Coordinates of C-alpha atoms in Angstrom, one line a residue:
X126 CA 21.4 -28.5 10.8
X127 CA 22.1 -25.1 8.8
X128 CA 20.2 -23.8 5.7
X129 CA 20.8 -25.2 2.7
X130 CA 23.8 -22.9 0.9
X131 CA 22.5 -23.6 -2.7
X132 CA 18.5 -22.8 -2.2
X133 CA 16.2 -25.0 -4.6
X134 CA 15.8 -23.3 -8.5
X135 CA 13.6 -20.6 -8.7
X136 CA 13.5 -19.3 -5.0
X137 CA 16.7 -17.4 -5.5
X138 CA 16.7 -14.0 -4.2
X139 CA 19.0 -12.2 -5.9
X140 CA 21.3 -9.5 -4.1
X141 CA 22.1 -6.9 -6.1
X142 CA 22.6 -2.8 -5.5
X143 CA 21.1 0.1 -7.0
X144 CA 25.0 0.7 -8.6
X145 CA 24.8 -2.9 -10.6
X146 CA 21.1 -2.7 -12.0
X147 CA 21.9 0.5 -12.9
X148 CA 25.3 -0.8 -15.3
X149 CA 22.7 -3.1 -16.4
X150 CA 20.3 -0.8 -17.6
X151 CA 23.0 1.2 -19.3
X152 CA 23.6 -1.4 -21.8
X153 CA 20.3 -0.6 -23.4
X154 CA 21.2 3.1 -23.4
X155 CA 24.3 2.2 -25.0
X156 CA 23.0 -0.3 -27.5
X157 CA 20.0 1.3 -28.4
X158 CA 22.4 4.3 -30.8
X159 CA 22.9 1.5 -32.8
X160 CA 19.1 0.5 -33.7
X161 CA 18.0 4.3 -33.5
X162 CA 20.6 6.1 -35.5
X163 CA 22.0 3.4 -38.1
X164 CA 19.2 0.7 -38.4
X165 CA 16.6 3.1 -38.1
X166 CA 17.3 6.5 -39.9
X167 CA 20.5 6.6 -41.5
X168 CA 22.3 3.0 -43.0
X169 CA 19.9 2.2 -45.5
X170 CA 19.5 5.0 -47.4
X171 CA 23.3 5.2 -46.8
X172 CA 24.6 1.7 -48.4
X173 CA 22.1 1.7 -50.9
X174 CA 23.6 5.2 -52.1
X175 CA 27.2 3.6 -52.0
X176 CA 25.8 0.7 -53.7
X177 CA 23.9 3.0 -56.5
X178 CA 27.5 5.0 -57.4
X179 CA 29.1 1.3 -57.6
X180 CA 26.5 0.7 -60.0
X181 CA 27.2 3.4 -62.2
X182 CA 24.4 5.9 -61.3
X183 CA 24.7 9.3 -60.3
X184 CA 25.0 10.4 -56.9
X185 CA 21.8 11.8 -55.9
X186 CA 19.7 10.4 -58.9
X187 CA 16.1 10.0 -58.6
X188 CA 15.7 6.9 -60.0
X189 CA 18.5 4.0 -60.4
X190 CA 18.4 0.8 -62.4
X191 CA 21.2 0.0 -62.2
X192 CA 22.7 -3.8 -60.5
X193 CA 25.8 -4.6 -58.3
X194 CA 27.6 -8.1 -58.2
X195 CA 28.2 -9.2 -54.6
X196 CA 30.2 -12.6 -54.8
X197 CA 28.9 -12.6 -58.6
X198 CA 25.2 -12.5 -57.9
X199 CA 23.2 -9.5 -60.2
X200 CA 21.2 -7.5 -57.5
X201 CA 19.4 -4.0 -57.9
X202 CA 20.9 -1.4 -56.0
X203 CA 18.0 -0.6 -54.3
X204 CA 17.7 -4.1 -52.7
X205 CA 21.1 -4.5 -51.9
X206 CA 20.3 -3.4 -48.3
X207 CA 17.0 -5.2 -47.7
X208 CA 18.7 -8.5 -49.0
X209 CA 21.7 -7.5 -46.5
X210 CA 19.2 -7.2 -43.6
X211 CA 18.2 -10.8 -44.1
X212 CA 21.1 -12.5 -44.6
X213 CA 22.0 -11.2 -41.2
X214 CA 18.8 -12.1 -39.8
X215 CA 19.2 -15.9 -41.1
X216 CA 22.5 -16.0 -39.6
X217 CA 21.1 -14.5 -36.3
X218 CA 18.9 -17.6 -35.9
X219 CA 21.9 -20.0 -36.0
X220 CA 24.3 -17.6 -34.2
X221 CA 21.7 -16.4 -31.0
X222 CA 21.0 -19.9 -29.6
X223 CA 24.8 -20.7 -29.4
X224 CA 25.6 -17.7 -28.4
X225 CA 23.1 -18.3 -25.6
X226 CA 24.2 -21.9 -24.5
X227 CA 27.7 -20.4 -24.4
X228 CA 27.1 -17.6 -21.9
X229 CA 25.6 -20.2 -19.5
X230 CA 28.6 -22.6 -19.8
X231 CA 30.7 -20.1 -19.2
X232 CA 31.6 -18.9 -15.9
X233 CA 32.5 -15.6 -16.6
X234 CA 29.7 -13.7 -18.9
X235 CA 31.0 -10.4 -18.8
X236 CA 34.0 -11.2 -21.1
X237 CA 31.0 -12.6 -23.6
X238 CA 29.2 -9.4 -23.6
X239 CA 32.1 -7.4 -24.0
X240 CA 33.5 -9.0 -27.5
X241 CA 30.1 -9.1 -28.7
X242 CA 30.1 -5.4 -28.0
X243 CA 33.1 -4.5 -29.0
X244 CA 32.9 -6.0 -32.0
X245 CA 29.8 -4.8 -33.0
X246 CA 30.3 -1.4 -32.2
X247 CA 34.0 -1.7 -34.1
X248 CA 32.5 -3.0 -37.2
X249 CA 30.2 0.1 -36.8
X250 CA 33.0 2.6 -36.4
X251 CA 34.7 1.1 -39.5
X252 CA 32.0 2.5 -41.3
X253 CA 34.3 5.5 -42.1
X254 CA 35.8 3.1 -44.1
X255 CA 33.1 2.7 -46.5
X256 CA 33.6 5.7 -48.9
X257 CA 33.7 6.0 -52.3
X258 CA 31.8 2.6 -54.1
X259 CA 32.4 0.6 -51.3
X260 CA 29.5 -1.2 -51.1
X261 CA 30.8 -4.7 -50.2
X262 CA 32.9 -3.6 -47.2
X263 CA 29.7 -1.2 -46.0
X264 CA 27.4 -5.0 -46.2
X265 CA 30.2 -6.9 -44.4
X266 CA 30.4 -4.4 -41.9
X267 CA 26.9 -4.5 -41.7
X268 CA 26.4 -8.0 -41.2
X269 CA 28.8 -8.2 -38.6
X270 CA 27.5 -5.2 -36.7
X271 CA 24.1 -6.7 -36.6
X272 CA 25.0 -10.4 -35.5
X273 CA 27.1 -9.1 -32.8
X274 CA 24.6 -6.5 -31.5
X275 CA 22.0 -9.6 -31.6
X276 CA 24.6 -12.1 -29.5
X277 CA 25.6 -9.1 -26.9
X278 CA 21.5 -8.6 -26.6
X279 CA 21.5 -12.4 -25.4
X280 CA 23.9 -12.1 -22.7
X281 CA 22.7 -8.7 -21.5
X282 CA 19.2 -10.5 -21.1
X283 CA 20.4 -13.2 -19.3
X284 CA 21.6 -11.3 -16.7
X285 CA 18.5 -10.1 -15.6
X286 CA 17.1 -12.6 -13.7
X287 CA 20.1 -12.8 -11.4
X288 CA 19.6 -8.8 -10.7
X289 CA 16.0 -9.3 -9.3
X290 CA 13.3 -11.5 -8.1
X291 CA 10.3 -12.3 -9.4
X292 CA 8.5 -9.3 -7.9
X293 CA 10.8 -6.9 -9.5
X294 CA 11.5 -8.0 -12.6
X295 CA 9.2 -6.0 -14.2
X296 CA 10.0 -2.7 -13.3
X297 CA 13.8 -3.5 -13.8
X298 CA 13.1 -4.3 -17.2
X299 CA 10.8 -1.5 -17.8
X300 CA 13.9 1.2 -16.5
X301 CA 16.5 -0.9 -18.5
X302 CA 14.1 -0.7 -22.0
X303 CA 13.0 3.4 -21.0
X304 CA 16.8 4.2 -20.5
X305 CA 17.3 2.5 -23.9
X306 CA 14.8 4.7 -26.0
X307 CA 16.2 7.8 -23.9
X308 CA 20.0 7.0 -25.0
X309 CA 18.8 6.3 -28.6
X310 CA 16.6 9.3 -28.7
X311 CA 19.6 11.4 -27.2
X312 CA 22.4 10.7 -29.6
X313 CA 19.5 10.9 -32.6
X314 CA 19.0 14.4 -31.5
X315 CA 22.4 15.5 -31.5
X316 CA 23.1 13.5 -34.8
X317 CA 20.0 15.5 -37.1
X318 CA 20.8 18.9 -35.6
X319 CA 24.2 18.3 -37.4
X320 CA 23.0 16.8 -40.4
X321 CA 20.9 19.8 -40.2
X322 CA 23.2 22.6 -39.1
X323 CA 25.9 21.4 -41.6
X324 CA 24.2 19.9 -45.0
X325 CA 24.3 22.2 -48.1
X326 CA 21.4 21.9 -50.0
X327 CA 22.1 20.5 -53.0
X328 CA 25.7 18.8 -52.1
X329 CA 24.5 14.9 -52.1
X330 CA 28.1 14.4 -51.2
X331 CA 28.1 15.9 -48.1
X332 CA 24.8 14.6 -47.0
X333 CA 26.4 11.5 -47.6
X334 CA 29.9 12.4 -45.9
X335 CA 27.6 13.8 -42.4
X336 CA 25.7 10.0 -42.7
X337 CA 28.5 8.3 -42.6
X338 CA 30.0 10.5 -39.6
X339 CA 26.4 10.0 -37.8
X340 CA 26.9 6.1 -38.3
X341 CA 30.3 6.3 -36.9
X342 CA 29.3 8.3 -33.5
X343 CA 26.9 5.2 -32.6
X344 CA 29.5 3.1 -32.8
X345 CA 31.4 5.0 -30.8
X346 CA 28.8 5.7 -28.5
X347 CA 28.0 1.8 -28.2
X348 CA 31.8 1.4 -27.3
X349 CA 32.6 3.9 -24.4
X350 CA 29.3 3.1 -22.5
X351 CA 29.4 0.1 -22.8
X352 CA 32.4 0.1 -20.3
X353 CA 29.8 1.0 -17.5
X354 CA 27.9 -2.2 -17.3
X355 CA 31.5 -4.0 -17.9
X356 CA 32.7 -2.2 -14.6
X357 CA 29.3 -2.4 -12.6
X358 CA 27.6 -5.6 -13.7
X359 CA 29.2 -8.9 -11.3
X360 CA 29.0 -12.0 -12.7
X361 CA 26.5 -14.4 -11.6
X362 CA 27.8 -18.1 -12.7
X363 CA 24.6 -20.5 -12.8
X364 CA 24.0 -24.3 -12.4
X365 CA 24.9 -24.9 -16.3
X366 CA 28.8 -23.1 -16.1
X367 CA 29.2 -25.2 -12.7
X368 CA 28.5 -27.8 -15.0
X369 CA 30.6 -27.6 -17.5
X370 CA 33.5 -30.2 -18.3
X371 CA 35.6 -28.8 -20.9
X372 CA 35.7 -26.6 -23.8
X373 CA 32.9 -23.9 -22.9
X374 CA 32.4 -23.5 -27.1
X375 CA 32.0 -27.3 -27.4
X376 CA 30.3 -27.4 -24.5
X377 CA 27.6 -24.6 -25.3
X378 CA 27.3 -26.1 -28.6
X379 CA 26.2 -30.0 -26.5
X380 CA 23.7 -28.0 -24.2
X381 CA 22.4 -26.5 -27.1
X382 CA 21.5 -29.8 -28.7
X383 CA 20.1 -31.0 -25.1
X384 CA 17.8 -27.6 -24.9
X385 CA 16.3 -28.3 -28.6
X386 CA 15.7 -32.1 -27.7
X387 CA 14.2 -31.1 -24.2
X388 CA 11.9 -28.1 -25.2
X389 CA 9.1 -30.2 -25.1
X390 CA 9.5 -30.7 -21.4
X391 CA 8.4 -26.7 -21.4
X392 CA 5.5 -26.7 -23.7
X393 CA 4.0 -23.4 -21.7
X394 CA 7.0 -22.0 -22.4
X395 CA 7.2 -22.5 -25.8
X396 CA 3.4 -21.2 -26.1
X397 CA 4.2 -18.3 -24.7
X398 CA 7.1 -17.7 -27.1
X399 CA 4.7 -18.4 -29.9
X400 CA 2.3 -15.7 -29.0
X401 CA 4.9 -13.1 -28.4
X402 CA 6.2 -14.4 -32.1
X403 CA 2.8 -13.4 -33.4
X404 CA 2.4 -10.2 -31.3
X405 CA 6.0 -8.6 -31.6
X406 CA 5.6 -9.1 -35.5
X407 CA 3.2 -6.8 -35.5
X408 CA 4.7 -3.9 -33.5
X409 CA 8.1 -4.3 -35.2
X410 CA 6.2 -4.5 -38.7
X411 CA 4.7 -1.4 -37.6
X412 CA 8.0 0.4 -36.5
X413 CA 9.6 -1.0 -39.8
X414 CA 6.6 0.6 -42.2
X415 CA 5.7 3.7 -40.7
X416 CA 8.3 5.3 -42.0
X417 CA 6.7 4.6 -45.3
X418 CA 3.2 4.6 -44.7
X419 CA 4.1 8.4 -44.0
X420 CA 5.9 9.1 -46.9
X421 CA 3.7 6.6 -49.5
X422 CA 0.2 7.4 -48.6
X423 CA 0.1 10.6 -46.1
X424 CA 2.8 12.5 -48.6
X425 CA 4.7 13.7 -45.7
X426 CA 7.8 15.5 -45.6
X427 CA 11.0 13.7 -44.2
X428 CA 10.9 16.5 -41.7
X429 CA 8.1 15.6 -40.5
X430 CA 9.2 12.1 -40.1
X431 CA 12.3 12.6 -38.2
X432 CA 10.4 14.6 -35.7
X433 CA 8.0 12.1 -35.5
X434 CA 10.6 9.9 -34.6
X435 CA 11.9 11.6 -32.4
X436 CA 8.7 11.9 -30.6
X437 CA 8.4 8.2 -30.5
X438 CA 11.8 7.8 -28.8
X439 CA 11.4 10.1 -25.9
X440 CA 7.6 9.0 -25.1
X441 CA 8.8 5.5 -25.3
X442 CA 11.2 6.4 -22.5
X443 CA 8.0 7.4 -20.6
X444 CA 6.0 4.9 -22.2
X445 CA 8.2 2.0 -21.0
X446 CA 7.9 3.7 -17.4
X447 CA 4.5 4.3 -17.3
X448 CA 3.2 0.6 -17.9
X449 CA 6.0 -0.7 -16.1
X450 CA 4.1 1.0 -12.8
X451 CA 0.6 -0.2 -14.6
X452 CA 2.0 -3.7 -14.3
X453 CA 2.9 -3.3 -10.3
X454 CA -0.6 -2.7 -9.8
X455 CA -2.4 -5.1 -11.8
X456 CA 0.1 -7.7 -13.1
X457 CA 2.7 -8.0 -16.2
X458 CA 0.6 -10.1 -18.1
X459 CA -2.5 -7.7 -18.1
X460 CA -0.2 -5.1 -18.5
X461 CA 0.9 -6.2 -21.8
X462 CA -2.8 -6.8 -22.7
X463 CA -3.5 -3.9 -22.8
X464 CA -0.8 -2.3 -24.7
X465 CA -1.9 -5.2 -27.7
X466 CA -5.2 -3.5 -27.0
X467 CA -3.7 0.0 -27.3
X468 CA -1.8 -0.8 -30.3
X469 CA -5.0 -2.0 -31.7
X470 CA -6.4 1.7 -31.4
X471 CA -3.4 2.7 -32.7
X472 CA -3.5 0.9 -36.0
X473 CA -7.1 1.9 -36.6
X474 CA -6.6 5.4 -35.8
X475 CA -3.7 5.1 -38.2
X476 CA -6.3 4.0 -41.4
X477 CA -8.5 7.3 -40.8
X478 CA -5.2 9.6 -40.8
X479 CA -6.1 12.5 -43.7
X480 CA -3.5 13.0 -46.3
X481 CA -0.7 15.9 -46.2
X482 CA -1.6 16.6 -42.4
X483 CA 2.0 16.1 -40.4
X484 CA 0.1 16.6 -37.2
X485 CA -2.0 13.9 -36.7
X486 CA 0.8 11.4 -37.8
X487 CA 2.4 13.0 -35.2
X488 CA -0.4 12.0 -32.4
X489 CA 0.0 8.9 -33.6
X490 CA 3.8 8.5 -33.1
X491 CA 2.9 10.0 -29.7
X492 CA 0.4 6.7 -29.3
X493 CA 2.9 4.3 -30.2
X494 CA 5.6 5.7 -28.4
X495 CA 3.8 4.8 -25.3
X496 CA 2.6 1.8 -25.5
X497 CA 6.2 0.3 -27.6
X498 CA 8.6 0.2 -24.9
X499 CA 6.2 -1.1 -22.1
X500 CA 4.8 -3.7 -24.4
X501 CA 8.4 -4.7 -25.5
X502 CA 9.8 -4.1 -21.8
X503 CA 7.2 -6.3 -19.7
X504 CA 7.0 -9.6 -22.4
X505 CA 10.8 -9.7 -21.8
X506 CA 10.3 -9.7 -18.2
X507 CA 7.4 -12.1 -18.2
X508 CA 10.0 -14.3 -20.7
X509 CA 12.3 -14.5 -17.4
X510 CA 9.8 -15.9 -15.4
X511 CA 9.3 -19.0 -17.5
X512 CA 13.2 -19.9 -17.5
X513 CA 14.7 -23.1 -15.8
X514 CA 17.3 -21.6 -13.7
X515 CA 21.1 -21.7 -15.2
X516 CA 19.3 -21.6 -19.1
X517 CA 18.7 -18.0 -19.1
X518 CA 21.3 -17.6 -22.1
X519 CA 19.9 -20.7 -23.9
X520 CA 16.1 -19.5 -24.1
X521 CA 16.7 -15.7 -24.2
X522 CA 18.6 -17.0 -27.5
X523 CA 15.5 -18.4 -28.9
X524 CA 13.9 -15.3 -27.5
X525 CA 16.2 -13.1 -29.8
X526 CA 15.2 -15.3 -33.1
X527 CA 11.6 -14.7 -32.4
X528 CA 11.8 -11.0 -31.6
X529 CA 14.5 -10.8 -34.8
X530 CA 14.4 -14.0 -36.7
X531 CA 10.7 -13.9 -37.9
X532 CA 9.8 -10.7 -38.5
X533 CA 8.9 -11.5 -42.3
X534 CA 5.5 -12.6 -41.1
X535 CA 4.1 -9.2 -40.8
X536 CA 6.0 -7.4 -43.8
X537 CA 4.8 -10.0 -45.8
X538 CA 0.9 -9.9 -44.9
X539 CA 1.2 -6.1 -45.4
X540 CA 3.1 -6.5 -49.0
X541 CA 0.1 -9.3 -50.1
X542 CA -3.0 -6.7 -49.0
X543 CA -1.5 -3.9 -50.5
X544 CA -0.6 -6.2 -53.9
X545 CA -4.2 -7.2 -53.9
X546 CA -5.9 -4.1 -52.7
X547 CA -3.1 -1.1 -53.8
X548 CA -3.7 0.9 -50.5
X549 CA -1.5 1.3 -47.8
X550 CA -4.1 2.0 -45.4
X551 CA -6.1 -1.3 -46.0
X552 CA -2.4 -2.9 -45.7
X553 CA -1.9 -1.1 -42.3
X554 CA -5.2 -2.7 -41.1
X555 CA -4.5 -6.0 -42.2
X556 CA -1.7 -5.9 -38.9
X557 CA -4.9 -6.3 -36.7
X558 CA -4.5 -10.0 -36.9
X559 CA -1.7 -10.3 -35.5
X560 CA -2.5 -8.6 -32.4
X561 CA -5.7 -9.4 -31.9
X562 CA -4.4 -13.4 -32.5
X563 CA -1.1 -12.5 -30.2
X564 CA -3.9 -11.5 -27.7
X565 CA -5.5 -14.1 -27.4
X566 CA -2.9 -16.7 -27.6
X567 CA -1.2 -14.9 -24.8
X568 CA -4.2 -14.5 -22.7
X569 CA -4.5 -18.6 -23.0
X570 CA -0.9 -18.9 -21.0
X571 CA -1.5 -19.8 -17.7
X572 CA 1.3 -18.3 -16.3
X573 CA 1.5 -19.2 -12.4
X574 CA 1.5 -23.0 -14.2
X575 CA 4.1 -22.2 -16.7
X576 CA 6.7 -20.8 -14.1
X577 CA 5.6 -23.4 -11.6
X578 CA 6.8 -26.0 -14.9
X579 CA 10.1 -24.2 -15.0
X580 CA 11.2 -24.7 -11.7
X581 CA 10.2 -20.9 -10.5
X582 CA 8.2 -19.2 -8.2
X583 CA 5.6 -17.2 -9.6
X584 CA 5.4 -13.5 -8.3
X585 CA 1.9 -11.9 -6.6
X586 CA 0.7 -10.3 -10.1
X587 CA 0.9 -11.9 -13.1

């Protein structure tokens, strides 16, 4: 009798070439423009200038009290964009999970990560749209942009573990994430040295005409490479599309339902996804408040923080690298212990940091640059592990709303010690927890038993 032609969940070796990991690894490097140059340096100060001018102030004002009215609600101008950022976070955590259960009804997934794409990076283009007082069409955009670029995320991670077994997942995933920082850090570059070759000192309106032209070029960026995973990438249909039995939309919304009801049948899984909540909250609280930790209580130059992000972009390509080969010689799991450890160092070293010194901020951007994109890189791989075959859409969904979806945790312990204590440094501390609880919690996973639970076969080093 012949070998089985469908072997058992979890003991599927995939077969993929060099030419298809590497279309998947170029979806990070195209996406990634899109968190480095808008999220991260230039749509919030952006918007909230567009929203200042519809409120009547002056372009270029120091201080603005005035309000705006979106939909007839009275909001300062200066927290029009932080409000934006979570409304489309709240609708991230209803739109990732379907999105998810979708892609593994369907039996095509490249056509999913293509109009997620497309349409984030088009709402991102038609940010050269947003001129003038414009503020509603900028949030709309905006929200749009940030939803879609959420959902495409889903489907891109669900491909990865049909492009390598459980041996290799790591280092695929460490080479996707490093190419990711590499292609944001890239386009950065080239998007300051314009901003800084053609600004006029002293011409707001230009600085805000080259940041809206900077926003534009990531979308644009995010578009045309995105057509090299769409061409490499195959698609890999699981047991959940073979399963489906009519509308894929209706259908993804049923399986959803079915995941949430039978989550407790993976309660490793879902402890894992707990200490990664707690852990990721406090590197991406960290990312989020550096930025002003530099400017609030070092009384650094922005000069000195673009380099130093800058710094942290091309080390985490490096980074992401570097502990990807760490975890091939001692195990994924240990691997990412240590970076919590690292980033532990980091966050102490950050409370000792003397005041007007751009240098060592800039060691310490060099510290988190190495250990962000490994950390990041590795739990995604280690995520894979603990997937039923067929759900890798579903769960990577519910991955998404805990990398995304609950990153209030941290701001909010950092805004409540430095309401109580006024010091950012003592506020910057106060992240410790969250590591050093992460840690702990993740160190309390027993792995080989969790991926046995979900129907996979563990690899040699966890």
């Amino acid at each position: 009798m012949g070998a089985s032609a469908h072997p058992p969940a979890g003991t599927v070796a995939p077969v993929t070439g060099r030419r298809e990991r590497t279309g998947w690894y170029f979806y990070d490097w195209a996406n990634s423009a899109f968190s480095t140059t808008v999220i991260t340096v230039f749509l919030g100060p952006f918007l909230t200038s567009v929203a200042e001018q519809a409120a009547g102030c002056a372009l270029g004002a120091d201080e603005c009290s005035g309000r705006v009215h979106p939909l007839g609600i009275s909001v300062a101008a200066g927290s029009y964009f932080p409000y934006l950022v979570s409304l489309s976070v709240l609708l991230t955590v209803f739109v990732l999970p379907v999105m998810g259960a979708v892609a593994d009804r369907a039996e095509r997934k490249k056509p999913l990560l293509a109009a997620a794409a497309f349409t984030g990076a088009g709402a991102t283009v038609a940010m050269a749209f947003v001129t003038g007082e414009r503020y509603l069409l900028g949030g709309a955009l905006f929200i749009v942009a940030n939803v879609a670029f959420g959902a495409s995320v889903v489907v891109y991670n669900s491909f990865l573990p049909r492009l390598a077994g459980p041996d290799e997942r790591d280092k695929v995933s460490s080479r996707g994430w490093a190419l990711g920082y590499l292609g944001g850090g890239v386009l950065l570059l080239l998007n300051l040295v314009v901003v800084m070759v053609l600004s006029v000192e002293g011409d707001d309106r230009r600085t805000l005409d080259l940041a809206r032209w900077c926003i534009v070029s990531a979308g644009v960026w995010w578009a045309v490479f995105t057509l090299l995973p769409l061409r490499w990438l195959r698609e890999h249909p699981g047991t959940a599309a073979s399963g489906a039995r009519g509308n894929v939309l209706t259908d993804g919304f049923r399986q959803l339902g079915h995941t949430v009801r039978s989550l407790k049948a993976y309660p490793l899984t879902l402890f894992f996804l707990a200490a990664f909540l707690v852990y990721n909250d406090g590197i991406q609280t960290v990312i989020a408040l550096a930025s002003q930790f530099g400017t609030e209580e070092l009384k650094l130059g922005q000069s000195t923080l673009i380099i130093t992000i800058l710094i942290v972009q091309f080390l985490a390509f490096g980074g992401a690298l570097l502990l990807g080969a760490l975890a091939a010689r001692i195990g994924a799991r240990r691997t990412v212990l240590f970076a919590l450890a690292m980033w532990l160092l980091v966050i102490l070293a950050a409370f000792w940091l003397p005041e007007g010194e751009p240098v060592p901020f800039m060691l310490l951007g060099v510290g988190i640059g190495l250990v962000m994109g490994g950390s990041q890189a590795l739990s995604r791989s280690l995520f894979s592990q603990l997937i039923p075959e067929g759900r890798e859409g579903e769960y990577y969904g519910f991955y998404e709303i805990s990398d995304k979806g609950t990153s209030w945790l941290g701001p909010l312990a950092f805004g409540l010690v430095f309401q109580l204590t006024d010091s950012y440094r003592v506020g910057i501390v106060s992240l410790v927890v969250f590591f050093v609880a992460g840690g702990i919690l993740l160190a309390m996973v027993p792995m080989r038993r969790a991926i046995v639970a979900a129907g996979n076969t563990p690899p040699r080093l966890l």
